[in-house]
Each structure stands twice: as structure tokens, then as C-alpha cells.
Amino acid sequence: MKRYLLFAVLTAHSTLVTLCGQSAGPDPDRDSYRNPILHADYSDPDVLRVGDDFYLTASSFNAAPGLPILHSRDLVHWQLINHALPRQVPLDTFAQPQHGNGVWAPAIRFHDGYFYIYWGDPDFGIYMVRTQDPAGAWEDPVLVRAAKGWIDPCPLWDDDGKAYLVHAFAGSRAGIKSVVVVHEMSPDGRELLDDGVLVFDGHAAHGTIEGTKFHKRNGYYYILAPAGGVATGWQTVLRSRNVYGPYSEQVVLHQGDTDVNGPHQGAWVELANGDDWFVHFQEKQPYGRIVHLQPAHWEDDWLRIGVDHNQDGIGEPVSSHAVPRTTHRSTPAAQVADDEFDAPRLGLQWQWQANPDATWAFPTALGYLRLNPVVTAGMRNLWDAPHLLLAKLPAESFTATTKVTFYPHFDGEHTGLIMMGRDYAYLAVERVEGQLRLKSVQCLNAENGAPERTLATTPLEQPEVYLRLTVLPGGMTRFAYSIDNKQFTPLGPPFQAREGKWIGAKMGLFASRDRRENDGGYANYDWFRITP
């Protein structure tokens, strides 16, 4: 039984997809783990513990479905169980790719029997969704405040029944940044009651402070916030006895003498036994923002993260550590990102480049996924195409293979396996002058409208073919094909995978044609499999 997701509506309890990168997970004795715990692009992670269960969500930007929900019992091994946002809102806006827009830096919290997720859309404002079952259906999004450039929100329900929300600003939309604002919020979490109070100005020492997370402990209000930029920044902690400040600040985690650049933006998690941990990302292009786990502790009511190896008073990331002392130990599992396409749902790993149209693809009861070629006339290249079915890169190095049978009706219809980013490349089957051929295509500087280049072609004598891409450390990608799934022949030059806008590169499937016809061809994908 494979892992699947309905195209338009998420089912209440999907079978799990285990996520654990090749370089991540436990050592053989299971008493230690190695970072990263997720070698996959779960940007801006936030983590919540409820009882013995941990839940993680992350930025999903323009992808649909959005707001991934991951579950763990031990903070090391994670399973993708749901998405909280089946389609991006506003629906019409996100019917076309909106690269880098959409869901930025969410915060997940539990209050009064409900799981809440807040996020900032830099163009539309602050949204909220909630549910009583994170693996089930989430309520429709609520626009808590319409605004431009309000990002990275996080709620706090105080001891006296009042509610607050903290957030930062995106200078590209708001015209200001590097400051933190706190609002009073309605206790039901659905609206802000004021225009906010400036509680911290980071211009002098904490430029681009953002990613705010709100906590209260021992009578102190804490705002955890990264600063200094994604690639090279650090983790800041702000502390005050008053929700509106003034706040003192300390840098509690930075790269130091390690090779983990920009270790910041994440979640403080307290275990049931009182131990403390911190989950954060590291930008590792072209893989995106991968996830690390750091030990933490409190000292004089300040959160300390990592280990201060160089004795500079600031914690540094660890490469390995003793596993958290959680109530449960999860069974180690290898990365799973396969889809056999043998049930009426897609695997949870799949996301579209925009809100999907039901005609693009159909699961079948016959053991394959049918993709229908989508018209690309008027698009500069596939950067503009909404119908790309994509998944995150699951490890530093791996091979992805898929089996497709293509039945085109017209010349120009083509389908294939793609590595997508600001530059992209693919291996596709195409009909030309009534005959099938394979073509190797690259598009450099795709985001700025550059044209595709066909770099190699070869005739194809049958409609059934196996397509493969192999990713080497660093993202160098090689494409190959096979008639029998035994002997693979390279086609085209190697391609250096490149990140997307605020995300890592993605791999996946597509089917396209250059003009609209009454009816058309189709591609049947039998399976999609990952091997180390």
C-alpha cells in the first residue's frame, strides 16, 4: 500500500511517507543522531509538541498543496502525514505560478483543543488555519489582517486570557524591515485588535530580523528571531517582563567554526521531561533549506542552543549528538519518496507549481497515473507552467526512475522527467512528424524568460520507455533512458541543478503541447521510484 494524496481534497488520514535523508538519522546503536535530520527543503520549520507527539510545518511558498504537516515521536524521524492547505488562496491568483510568493514562515501552536497555523503572505496579509486533528481536514483559511509585507507571524495566548501576535516585515512590500511588532489579538485568534506596537529595532545589530516565534516562560516573554540573512545569519533571542518590551537581546546560535552556514529560524521545543531542543534550517543550495536538530538548555533564563565549542559565548551547531530523551523511539527508516500510482491518490510528496486543474492528471484503478498534455502557448518556458508535478530532492545523492508509456495524437506533444529551478533540464518523449523521439533539453536563466535549448535527440521505436535522473553531491544531474529498465543510455550533457525562488530545486513529471486541440494525447506513468 503506497502513500497518496487526492488532487483537490486531502483525505483525513493518509498513509505515511517517511522522510529521513541519506546523511541524516540515527547511528547504528540508535543512541545518537546525525545532522541534518531532514536532507530536504522544509524551509522555516516550526515544531510543536502535544503530549508525546511532535508536529512540524514549513514554508511552502507557491506550491499546492501547501503547509506540509510532518509527525514524529522522537524529534529525529519524521513522517509527512498531511498538508493543511489543499489549495493556495486567493484561488485565482495562485492558478498561475507565483514563484517565491504565498506561504512564508508559518507558526504552529495548540490552544484550547485546536491546532493553529499562522503564516504571512507578503502580498495579501496574515492568514490562519486550524483543526482538531492535524492528520485530518483543516478549516478554510481566515485572513486575520489584510496587509502588504507583514510576514512571519506567531500567536501567543497569555495566562490572563488575552492573545497576542508578533510578526516582522518584508522590505520588498512593506518598505520597512528589521523591526518586530506585537499586536493584541482576539482570543479566538481570528483578528488583530490594533495596528501594533514596535517592540524591537534590529537595524543596529540584528539587520533583517524576522522569523519571529513567541513564547512565555518563568514570567518572561520571549521572541526567538533569526537575523543577518538566510545564508549567513544567526539566531537571536529577545526577552522582556512585559509583552510590549523593552526587550533585551542575545545571540544564542551562529556558524562559529562549523561548516553549517546560517543556522537559524526554527523552533524551541520542550520535552515532557523538561529537556530542551531547537529545530532550524541551513541553506544548502540547490537542495534548499534542510533541517537540523540542536540540543538546548536554559541558563539564567536565557535559551542556549548548540554547543559553544570555541568558547566565544555563543552556541554552534552540532554534527551529531545523543538522541532526545523522548517517551518513544521511532524505528529508523530509509527515505521513501516512491509512488507506484496504483491507487486513486498521489503520494504526499507531490506538489503542483500552482493550484491544479482536474484535467491535468487522473489517478486510475489500472495502476498508472495519466498526465494530459497542457497547452503552453504564450508561456516563455516551463517556469511559467502551472502543471508541473514536483517533489523535493530527498537526499544529497540519489537516482529517480520512472516508467512512462506515451500515446501522442499530434506533433509537438511531449512528456518527461524534469529537474526544475531557476535553471531547469528535462528528458522527454516527443512526437515529431508523426514519429517518437527522445530529447534532452536545458533552459538556463529560465526565471527571466530564456528559451529552452534541445541539446540531444534520439529516435524512439516504441511508446514505452524508462526515464532516469541521477543526482550527485552538489546537485550535478545526469539524465538517461532505457527500453528494458536494465541498460540505461545517457542522453544530453550533465546539468547543474539550481534552486528555485526561496526554495530548493525540485524533480518531477510534466506533459505539454504547444497548441490547443479538440482532444489530444496522453502519458501513462506506471511508477516513480527513488534509489540511493
Short mmCIF file of C-alpha atoms in Angstrom, two decimals:
data_model
loop_
_atom_site.label_atom_id
_atom_site.label_comp_id
_atom_site.label_asym_id
_atom_site.label_seq_id
_atom_site.Cartn_x
_atom_site.Cartn_y
_atom_site.Cartn_z
CA MET A 1 0.00 0.00 0.00
CA LYS A 2 1.57 3.26 -1.12
CA ARG A 3 1.20 6.80 0.12
CA TYR A 4 -1.26 9.01 -1.72
CA LEU A 5 -2.99 12.38 -1.76
CA LEU A 6 -6.15 13.47 -3.55
CA PHE A 7 -5.55 16.17 -6.13
CA ALA A 8 -8.12 18.60 -4.82
CA VAL A 9 -9.02 17.48 -1.30
CA LEU A 10 -6.81 15.93 1.35
CA THR A 11 -8.05 12.77 2.95
CA ALA A 12 -8.44 12.66 6.70
CA HIS A 13 -5.80 10.04 7.48
CA SER A 14 -3.27 9.42 4.72
CA THR A 15 -0.79 6.59 4.93
CA LEU A 16 2.60 7.92 5.94
CA VAL A 17 5.59 8.91 3.85
CA THR A 18 8.77 8.52 5.92
CA LEU A 19 11.29 11.30 5.45
CA CYS A 20 14.88 10.94 6.51
CA GLY A 21 17.79 11.99 4.28
CA GLN A 22 20.72 9.72 3.49
CA SER A 23 23.08 11.69 5.69
CA ALA A 24 20.51 12.02 8.46
CA GLY A 25 19.09 9.78 11.15
CA PRO A 26 20.50 7.58 13.87
CA ASP A 27 23.82 5.88 14.20
CA PRO A 28 23.66 2.06 14.28
CA ASP A 29 23.49 1.99 18.06
CA ARG A 30 20.47 4.32 17.95
CA ASP A 31 21.88 6.32 20.86
CA SER A 32 22.91 9.23 18.67
CA TYR A 33 21.72 11.04 15.57
CA ARG A 34 23.46 12.96 12.80
CA ASN A 35 22.52 16.28 11.27
CA PRO A 36 20.72 17.13 9.11
CA ILE A 37 17.74 15.17 10.37
CA LEU A 38 15.91 16.00 7.11
CA HIS A 39 18.01 16.47 4.00
CA ALA A 40 15.04 18.01 2.22
CA ASP A 41 13.72 21.51 1.67
CA TYR A 42 11.49 22.15 4.69
CA SER A 43 12.17 25.87 4.89
CA ASP A 44 11.50 27.94 8.02
CA PRO A 45 10.43 24.95 10.14
CA ASP A 46 8.29 25.34 13.22
CA VAL A 47 7.69 22.46 15.63
CA LEU A 48 5.05 21.83 18.28
CA ARG A 49 4.83 19.14 20.96
CA VAL A 50 1.41 17.95 22.14
CA GLY A 51 1.74 15.10 24.62
CA ASP A 52 4.19 12.59 23.16
CA ASP A 53 3.66 13.76 19.57
CA PHE A 54 5.66 16.33 17.63
CA TYR A 55 4.34 18.21 14.60
CA LEU A 56 6.37 20.20 12.09
CA THR A 57 5.23 22.61 9.41
CA ALA A 58 7.25 24.71 6.99
CA SER A 59 7.05 27.35 4.28
CA SER A 60 5.55 26.09 1.04
CA PHE A 61 5.50 29.33 -0.98
CA ASN A 62 3.54 28.90 -4.24
CA ALA A 63 3.29 25.08 -4.22
CA ALA A 64 -0.07 23.33 -3.95
CA PRO A 65 -0.95 21.65 -1.69
CA GLY A 66 0.84 23.81 0.86
CA LEU A 67 1.70 23.86 4.55
CA PRO A 68 3.15 20.34 4.96
CA ILE A 69 2.39 18.57 8.24
CA LEU A 70 5.07 16.18 9.49
CA HIS A 71 4.79 13.98 12.57
CA SER A 72 7.43 12.48 14.86
CA ARG A 73 7.62 10.68 18.20
CA ASP A 74 11.34 11.31 18.79
CA LEU A 75 12.26 14.61 17.00
CA VAL A 76 14.70 12.73 14.73
CA HIS A 77 12.50 10.66 12.41
CA TRP A 78 9.69 12.47 10.63
CA GLN A 79 6.75 11.36 8.51
CA LEU A 80 4.79 13.57 6.14
CA ILE A 81 1.15 12.97 7.09
CA ASN A 82 -0.83 15.82 5.53
CA HIS A 83 -0.97 19.31 4.08
CA ALA A 84 -3.03 21.94 5.87
CA LEU A 85 -3.68 23.99 2.72
CA PRO A 86 -5.07 21.95 -0.21
CA ARG A 87 -5.01 25.00 -2.48
CA GLN A 88 -3.38 28.41 -2.24
CA VAL A 89 -5.56 31.44 -1.61
CA PRO A 90 -6.65 33.62 -3.31
CA LEU A 91 -7.51 30.77 -5.69
CA ASP A 92 -7.45 32.82 -8.90
CA THR A 93 -4.10 34.44 -8.12
CA PHE A 94 -2.43 31.10 -7.48
CA ALA A 95 -3.93 29.43 -10.54
CA GLN A 96 -0.67 30.56 -12.18
CA PRO A 97 2.83 30.12 -10.73
CA GLN A 98 3.73 32.80 -8.19
CA HIS A 99 7.35 31.88 -7.57
CA GLY A 100 8.53 32.90 -4.11
CA ASN A 101 5.11 34.18 -3.06
CA GLY A 102 2.40 32.51 -0.99
CA VAL A 103 3.13 30.78 2.31
CA TRP A 104 6.07 32.32 4.19
CA ALA A 105 7.40 31.13 7.58
CA PRO A 106 4.41 29.57 9.37
CA ALA A 107 3.99 29.06 13.11
CA ILE A 108 2.12 26.07 14.54
CA ARG A 109 0.53 26.22 18.01
CA PHE A 110 -2.02 24.30 20.11
CA HIS A 111 -4.67 26.16 22.12
CA ASP A 112 -7.96 25.14 23.68
CA GLY A 113 -8.23 21.87 21.76
CA TYR A 114 -7.23 23.26 18.36
CA PHE A 115 -4.04 23.16 16.31
CA TYR A 116 -3.43 26.57 14.71
CA ILE A 117 -1.10 27.56 11.89
CA TYR A 118 -0.43 31.23 11.14
CA TRP A 119 1.54 32.42 8.14
CA GLY A 120 2.26 35.63 6.32
CA ASP A 121 1.60 36.04 2.62
CA PRO A 122 3.77 39.05 1.71
CA ASP A 123 1.19 40.31 -0.79
CA PHE A 124 -2.10 39.62 0.99
CA GLY A 125 -1.57 39.57 4.74
CA ILE A 126 -1.65 37.23 7.72
CA TYR A 127 -3.67 34.01 7.45
CA MET A 128 -4.71 31.34 9.92
CA VAL A 129 -6.00 27.77 9.59
CA ARG A 130 -6.96 25.40 12.39
CA THR A 131 -8.07 21.83 13.10
CA GLN A 132 -8.58 19.42 15.95
CA ASP A 133 -6.78 16.67 14.03
CA PRO A 134 -3.54 17.62 12.22
CA ALA A 135 -3.75 14.47 10.09
CA GLY A 136 -7.32 15.32 9.07
CA ALA A 137 -9.11 18.18 7.37
CA TRP A 138 -8.15 21.74 8.26
CA GLU A 139 -10.66 24.58 8.25
CA ASP A 140 -10.64 27.11 5.42
CA PRO A 141 -8.08 29.92 5.78
CA VAL A 142 -9.04 33.04 7.72
CA LEU A 143 -7.48 36.36 6.71
CA VAL A 144 -6.55 37.69 10.14
CA ARG A 145 -5.30 41.01 8.73
CA ALA A 146 -5.01 42.19 5.13
CA ALA A 147 -1.62 43.86 4.74
CA LYS A 148 1.39 44.22 2.46
CA GLY A 149 4.69 42.86 3.69
CA TRP A 150 3.57 41.53 7.08
CA ILE A 151 5.38 38.24 7.46
CA ASP A 152 6.45 35.51 9.90
CA PRO A 153 3.58 35.81 12.41
CA CYS A 154 3.29 33.80 15.61
CA PRO A 155 0.48 33.86 18.20
CA LEU A 156 0.71 33.74 21.99
CA TRP A 157 -2.22 33.05 24.29
CA ASP A 158 -1.32 34.56 27.66
CA ASP A 159 -2.15 33.36 31.14
CA ASP A 160 -4.82 36.06 31.64
CA GLY A 161 -6.82 35.02 28.59
CA LYS A 162 -5.51 37.74 26.31
CA ALA A 163 -3.98 36.85 22.96
CA TYR A 164 -1.12 38.48 21.05
CA LEU A 165 0.59 38.11 17.70
CA VAL A 166 4.15 39.02 16.77
CA HIS A 167 5.46 39.48 13.24
CA ALA A 168 8.18 41.03 11.12
CA PHE A 169 8.20 42.88 7.78
CA ALA A 170 9.36 42.19 4.23
CA GLY A 171 11.03 45.34 2.95
CA SER A 172 10.20 44.45 -0.65
CA ARG A 173 6.50 45.02 0.06
CA ALA A 174 6.23 46.98 3.29
CA GLY A 175 9.08 49.41 2.64
CA ILE A 176 10.40 48.70 6.15
CA LYS A 177 12.19 45.74 7.70
CA SER A 178 14.48 44.76 10.60
CA VAL A 179 11.82 45.62 13.19
CA VAL A 180 9.47 43.47 15.26
CA VAL A 181 5.86 44.41 16.11
CA VAL A 182 3.39 42.93 18.63
CA HIS A 183 -0.42 43.18 18.32
CA GLU A 184 -3.21 42.31 20.67
CA MET A 185 -5.35 39.67 19.01
CA SER A 186 -8.89 38.48 19.61
CA PRO A 187 -8.89 35.42 21.90
CA ASP A 188 -10.37 33.31 19.09
CA GLY A 189 -7.30 34.13 17.01
CA ARG A 190 -9.27 35.46 14.06
CA GLU A 191 -8.45 39.19 14.02
CA LEU A 192 -5.96 41.75 15.28
CA LEU A 193 -7.31 44.38 17.65
CA ASP A 194 -4.80 47.15 16.93
CA ASP A 195 -2.13 48.30 14.48
CA GLY A 196 0.75 47.03 16.58
CA VAL A 197 3.47 48.18 18.95
CA LEU A 198 7.12 48.35 17.89
CA VAL A 199 8.93 46.17 20.42
CA PHE A 200 12.39 45.75 18.85
CA ASP A 201 14.52 47.58 16.29
CA GLY A 202 17.25 45.40 14.82
CA HIS A 203 18.84 47.90 12.44
CA ALA A 204 21.94 48.47 14.57
CA ALA A 205 22.98 44.89 15.35
CA HIS A 206 20.34 42.49 14.02
CA GLY A 207 19.62 43.52 10.45
CA THR A 208 16.83 41.65 8.64
CA ILE A 209 15.47 40.31 11.92
CA GLU A 210 12.44 38.15 11.04
CA GLY A 211 11.06 34.63 11.53
CA THR A 212 9.56 35.57 14.90
CA LYS A 213 8.37 32.92 17.37
CA PHE A 214 6.52 33.93 20.58
CA HIS A 215 6.87 32.14 23.95
CA LYS A 216 6.32 32.76 27.66
CA ARG A 217 8.37 31.07 30.38
CA ASN A 218 9.04 31.86 34.05
CA GLY A 219 7.27 35.21 33.76
CA TYR A 220 9.35 36.32 30.76
CA TYR A 221 8.09 36.92 27.23
CA TYR A 222 10.48 35.59 24.60
CA ILE A 223 10.67 36.32 20.90
CA LEU A 224 13.00 33.98 19.04
CA ALA A 225 14.07 35.55 15.77
CA PRO A 226 16.78 34.96 13.17
CA ALA A 227 18.78 37.89 11.86
CA GLY A 228 21.56 38.57 9.42
CA GLY A 229 20.08 36.92 6.36
CA VAL A 230 19.37 33.36 5.27
CA ALA A 231 22.83 32.25 4.15
CA THR A 232 24.98 33.80 6.87
CA GLY A 233 22.70 34.79 9.74
CA TRP A 234 22.38 33.87 13.40
CA GLN A 235 19.67 33.12 15.96
CA THR A 236 18.64 35.91 18.31
CA VAL A 237 16.56 35.65 21.47
CA LEU A 238 14.65 38.67 22.79
CA ARG A 239 13.45 38.76 26.43
CA SER A 240 11.18 41.03 28.46
CA ARG A 241 8.96 41.00 31.53
CA ASN A 242 6.35 42.97 29.56
CA VAL A 243 4.76 41.74 26.36
CA TYR A 244 5.41 45.14 24.76
CA GLY A 245 9.00 45.38 25.96
CA PRO A 246 11.55 46.76 26.21
CA TYR A 247 13.30 43.58 25.10
CA SER A 248 16.92 42.65 25.80
CA GLU A 249 18.69 40.61 23.16
CA GLN A 250 21.32 37.89 22.94
CA VAL A 251 22.77 35.94 20.03
CA VAL A 252 22.49 32.28 21.02
CA LEU A 253 23.48 30.32 17.88
CA HIS A 254 25.78 31.06 14.94
CA GLN A 255 28.01 29.25 12.49
CA GLY A 256 31.17 29.79 14.50
CA ASP A 257 33.90 27.37 13.42
CA THR A 258 31.48 24.88 11.87
CA ASP A 259 30.54 24.31 8.23
CA VAL A 260 26.83 24.89 8.93
CA ASN A 261 26.11 28.30 7.44
CA GLY A 262 23.27 30.49 8.70
CA PRO A 263 21.98 28.18 11.44
CA HIS A 264 18.75 29.88 12.46
CA GLN A 265 14.98 30.31 12.04
CA GLY A 266 13.24 27.49 13.79
CA ALA A 267 11.56 26.21 16.89
CA TRP A 268 12.33 25.76 20.57
CA VAL A 269 10.77 22.50 21.77
CA GLU A 270 10.48 21.40 25.40
CA LEU A 271 10.16 17.67 26.02
CA ALA A 272 7.80 16.14 28.58
CA ASN A 273 10.80 15.58 30.88
CA GLY A 274 11.85 19.24 30.63
CA ASP A 275 14.75 18.78 28.18
CA ASP A 276 15.10 21.47 25.52
CA TRP A 277 15.82 21.24 21.79
CA PHE A 278 15.91 23.56 18.81
CA VAL A 279 14.98 22.73 15.21
CA HIS A 280 16.30 25.04 12.49
CA PHE A 281 17.30 25.18 8.85
CA GLN A 282 20.54 25.52 6.93
CA GLU A 283 20.50 26.86 3.37
CA LYS A 284 22.18 24.27 1.15
CA GLN A 285 21.54 25.15 -2.45
CA PRO A 286 20.49 23.54 -4.69
CA TYR A 287 18.80 21.34 -2.07
CA GLY A 288 17.04 24.24 -0.38
CA ARG A 289 16.78 24.74 3.36
CA ILE A 290 17.48 21.44 5.10
CA VAL A 291 16.60 20.71 8.73
CA HIS A 292 18.92 20.34 11.74
CA LEU A 293 18.28 19.47 15.39
CA GLN A 294 20.30 21.14 18.17
CA PRO A 295 20.49 20.47 21.90
CA ALA A 296 19.45 23.45 24.02
CA HIS A 297 19.21 24.45 27.66
CA TRP A 298 18.26 27.39 29.83
CA GLU A 299 20.85 29.42 31.71
CA ASP A 300 19.84 32.44 33.81
CA ASP A 301 16.52 32.46 31.94
CA TRP A 302 18.23 32.68 28.55
CA LEU A 303 17.88 29.91 25.98
CA ARG A 304 21.25 28.48 24.90
CA ILE A 305 21.40 26.50 21.66
CA GLY A 306 24.06 24.14 20.32
CA VAL A 307 27.49 23.73 21.91
CA ASP A 308 29.96 26.57 22.48
CA HIS A 309 32.99 24.72 21.13
CA ASN A 310 35.15 27.81 20.52
CA GLN A 311 34.26 29.44 23.86
CA ASP A 312 33.01 32.69 22.33
CA GLY A 313 29.86 32.68 24.44
CA ILE A 314 27.60 31.68 21.52
CA GLY A 315 26.45 28.18 20.65
CA GLU A 316 27.48 26.41 17.47
CA PRO A 317 25.63 23.65 15.58
CA VAL A 318 26.46 20.02 16.34
CA SER A 319 27.06 17.42 13.65
CA SER A 320 25.90 14.59 15.91
CA HIS A 321 24.52 14.24 19.41
CA ALA A 322 22.80 11.89 21.82
CA VAL A 323 19.18 11.38 20.80
CA PRO A 324 16.45 13.28 22.64
CA ARG A 325 15.08 11.52 25.71
CA THR A 326 11.56 11.26 24.37
CA THR A 327 8.97 8.81 25.62
CA HIS A 328 9.02 6.93 22.32
CA ARG A 329 11.79 5.86 19.94
CA SER A 330 10.82 5.69 16.29
CA THR A 331 12.07 2.85 14.14
CA PRO A 332 14.82 4.05 11.78
CA ALA A 333 13.69 4.07 8.16
CA ALA A 334 15.27 5.00 4.86
CA GLN A 335 13.99 7.80 2.69
CA VAL A 336 10.77 6.87 0.92
CA ALA A 337 9.63 9.01 -1.98
CA ASP A 338 8.26 6.34 -4.32
CA ASP A 339 4.82 6.28 -5.87
CA GLU A 340 3.52 3.16 -7.62
CA PHE A 341 0.45 5.02 -8.93
CA ASP A 342 -1.72 2.02 -8.10
CA ALA A 343 -4.42 3.74 -6.03
CA PRO A 344 -6.68 6.75 -6.60
CA ARG A 345 -4.41 9.17 -4.79
CA LEU A 346 -0.97 10.63 -5.30
CA GLY A 347 1.81 10.39 -2.75
CA LEU A 348 2.01 13.24 -0.28
CA GLN A 349 5.43 14.23 -1.63
CA TRP A 350 3.87 15.65 -4.83
CA GLN A 351 3.05 19.33 -5.23
CA TRP A 352 1.97 21.34 -8.25
CA GLN A 353 3.63 24.57 -9.31
CA ALA A 354 0.22 26.29 -8.97
CA ASN A 355 -3.32 25.39 -7.97
CA PRO A 356 -4.15 22.34 -10.12
CA ASP A 357 -6.81 21.87 -12.75
CA ALA A 358 -8.51 18.47 -12.54
CA THR A 359 -7.89 17.80 -16.25
CA TRP A 360 -4.11 17.83 -15.93
CA ALA A 361 -3.85 14.41 -14.33
CA PHE A 362 -6.01 11.50 -13.28
CA PRO A 363 -5.20 8.60 -10.97
CA THR A 364 -6.61 5.34 -12.29
CA ALA A 365 -7.56 1.93 -10.93
CA LEU A 366 -5.34 0.39 -13.63
CA GLY A 367 -2.01 1.02 -11.91
CA TYR A 368 -0.87 4.21 -13.58
CA LEU A 369 -1.16 7.99 -13.40
CA ARG A 370 -2.41 9.63 -16.57
CA LEU A 371 -0.99 13.04 -17.49
CA ASN A 372 -2.71 15.01 -20.23
CA PRO A 373 -0.57 17.48 -22.22
CA VAL A 374 -1.31 21.04 -21.14
CA VAL A 375 -1.12 23.89 -23.63
CA THR A 376 1.99 26.04 -23.10
CA ALA A 377 1.38 28.57 -25.90
CA GLY A 378 2.12 32.06 -24.57
CA MET A 379 4.43 30.79 -21.85
CA ARG A 380 8.06 31.84 -22.06
CA ASN A 381 9.17 28.43 -20.80
CA LEU A 382 8.20 25.95 -18.07
CA TRP A 383 8.99 28.48 -15.33
CA ASP A 384 5.58 29.90 -16.27
CA ALA A 385 3.85 26.50 -16.39
CA PRO A 386 1.41 25.65 -13.60
CA HIS A 387 1.12 21.94 -14.48
CA LEU A 388 4.49 20.67 -13.26
CA LEU A 389 4.05 17.84 -10.73
CA LEU A 390 7.09 18.18 -8.48
CA ALA A 391 8.72 16.73 -5.36
CA LYS A 392 11.54 17.88 -3.10
CA LEU A 393 15.01 16.42 -3.55
CA PRO A 394 15.09 13.69 -0.88
CA ALA A 395 18.84 13.36 -0.28
CA GLU A 396 22.23 14.70 -1.28
CA SER A 397 22.66 11.97 -3.91
CA PHE A 398 20.06 9.59 -5.36
CA THR A 399 18.56 8.20 -8.55
CA ALA A 400 14.95 8.73 -9.66
CA THR A 401 13.47 6.45 -12.32
CA THR A 402 10.01 6.44 -13.87
CA LYS A 403 8.24 4.27 -16.43
CA VAL A 404 6.03 6.04 -18.99
CA THR A 405 4.01 4.95 -21.99
CA PHE A 406 3.21 7.86 -24.31
CA TYR A 407 0.36 7.99 -26.82
CA PRO A 408 0.53 11.40 -28.55
CA HIS A 409 -2.14 12.46 -31.04
CA PHE A 410 -0.36 15.47 -32.52
CA ASP A 411 3.15 16.65 -33.29
CA GLY A 412 4.67 18.76 -30.52
CA GLU A 413 3.08 16.85 -27.66
CA HIS A 414 5.74 15.78 -25.19
CA THR A 415 6.11 14.41 -21.67
CA GLY A 416 9.03 13.71 -19.39
CA LEU A 417 11.15 13.85 -16.28
CA ILE A 418 12.33 17.29 -15.14
CA MET A 419 14.77 18.89 -12.69
CA MET A 420 13.22 22.28 -12.02
CA GLY A 421 14.65 25.54 -10.67
CA ARG A 422 15.82 28.93 -11.84
CA ASP A 423 17.57 26.83 -14.47
CA TYR A 424 15.96 23.54 -15.48
CA ALA A 425 16.56 20.46 -17.58
CA TYR A 426 14.47 17.52 -18.67
CA LEU A 427 14.41 14.31 -20.66
CA ALA A 428 11.19 13.96 -22.65
CA VAL A 429 9.41 11.85 -25.25
CA GLU A 430 8.07 13.93 -28.12
CA ARG A 431 6.17 13.34 -31.35
CA VAL A 432 7.85 14.93 -34.38
CA GLU A 433 6.49 14.39 -37.91
CA GLY A 434 4.43 11.51 -36.68
CA GLN A 435 7.38 9.73 -35.04
CA LEU A 436 8.52 9.44 -31.44
CA ARG A 437 11.87 10.71 -30.29
CA LEU A 438 13.64 11.38 -27.01
CA LYS A 439 15.08 14.83 -26.43
CA SER A 440 17.42 16.33 -23.85
CA VAL A 441 16.52 19.94 -23.06
CA GLN A 442 18.05 22.60 -20.84
CA CYS A 443 16.86 26.11 -20.02
CA LEU A 444 19.34 28.38 -18.31
CA ASN A 445 18.06 31.60 -16.71
CA ALA A 446 14.51 30.32 -17.04
CA GLU A 447 13.11 32.78 -14.50
CA ASN A 448 14.00 35.65 -16.81
CA GLY A 449 12.32 34.11 -19.84
CA ALA A 450 15.27 32.47 -21.59
CA PRO A 451 14.31 29.95 -24.27
CA GLU A 452 14.82 26.21 -23.99
CA ARG A 453 17.65 24.54 -25.89
CA THR A 454 17.42 21.00 -27.24
CA LEU A 455 20.90 19.52 -26.76
CA ALA A 456 20.46 15.94 -27.95
CA THR A 457 17.83 13.72 -29.58
CA THR A 458 17.43 10.07 -30.48
CA PRO A 459 14.64 8.11 -32.21
CA LEU A 460 12.32 6.03 -30.06
CA GLU A 461 10.81 2.93 -31.65
CA GLN A 462 8.19 2.17 -29.00
CA PRO A 463 5.86 4.20 -26.77
CA GLU A 464 7.11 2.62 -23.53
CA VAL A 465 10.35 3.95 -22.04
CA TYR A 466 12.12 4.32 -18.70
CA LEU A 467 13.44 7.79 -17.84
CA ARG A 468 16.05 8.37 -15.17
CA LEU A 469 17.87 11.21 -13.47
CA THR A 470 20.84 10.73 -11.17
CA VAL A 471 21.85 13.45 -8.71
CA LEU A 472 25.43 13.60 -7.42
CA PRO A 473 26.60 15.51 -4.32
CA GLY A 474 26.33 19.21 -5.11
CA GLY A 475 23.39 18.71 -7.43
CA MET A 476 25.07 17.69 -10.68
CA THR A 477 22.35 15.80 -12.57
CA ARG A 478 22.61 13.26 -15.37
CA PHE A 479 19.72 12.01 -17.49
CA ALA A 480 19.43 8.58 -19.12
CA TYR A 481 16.82 6.32 -20.69
CA SER A 482 16.20 2.60 -21.13
CA ILE A 483 13.96 0.32 -23.14
CA ASP A 484 14.18 -2.62 -20.73
CA ASN A 485 14.92 -0.95 -17.33
CA LYS A 486 18.26 -2.74 -17.30
CA GLN A 487 20.61 -0.97 -19.68
CA PHE A 488 20.44 2.83 -19.38
CA THR A 489 21.86 5.13 -22.04
CA PRO A 490 22.84 8.73 -21.19
CA LEU A 491 21.30 11.46 -23.31
CA GLY A 492 22.48 15.05 -23.23
CA PRO A 493 25.17 16.73 -21.14
CA PRO A 494 25.20 16.84 -17.31
CA PHE A 495 23.12 19.58 -15.75
CA GLN A 496 23.86 21.54 -12.59
CA ALA A 497 20.63 21.67 -10.58
CA ARG A 498 19.81 25.14 -9.35
CA GLU A 499 17.47 26.38 -6.64
CA GLY A 500 14.11 27.98 -7.30
CA LYS A 501 12.94 31.23 -5.74
CA TRP A 502 13.34 30.79 -1.96
CA ILE A 503 13.21 27.01 -2.46
CA GLY A 504 15.47 24.16 -3.49
CA ALA A 505 15.39 22.51 -6.87
CA LYS A 506 12.55 20.05 -7.42
CA MET A 507 12.17 16.99 -9.61
CA GLY A 508 9.05 15.64 -11.23
CA LEU A 509 6.83 14.97 -14.21
CA PHE A 510 5.02 17.02 -16.84
CA ALA A 511 3.14 16.74 -20.12
CA SER A 512 2.81 19.66 -22.53
CA ARG A 513 1.74 20.67 -26.05
CA ASP A 514 2.11 23.89 -27.95
CA ARG A 515 -1.44 24.37 -29.24
CA ARG A 516 -5.00 23.68 -28.23
CA GLU A 517 -6.81 20.84 -29.97
CA ASN A 518 -10.11 19.07 -29.55
CA ASP A 519 -8.81 16.03 -27.66
CA GLY A 520 -5.14 15.14 -27.52
CA GLY A 521 -2.58 12.59 -26.50
CA TYR A 522 -1.80 11.26 -23.06
CA ALA A 523 1.03 9.79 -20.99
CA ASN A 524 0.56 6.87 -18.59
CA TYR A 525 3.13 6.86 -15.77
CA ASP A 526 3.38 3.40 -14.23
CA TRP A 527 5.58 4.28 -11.25
CA PHE A 528 8.17 6.70 -9.85
CA ARG A 529 10.98 5.23 -7.69
CA ILE A 530 13.96 6.54 -5.74
CA THR A 531 17.14 4.55 -5.12
CA PRO A 532 20.32 5.63 -3.31
#
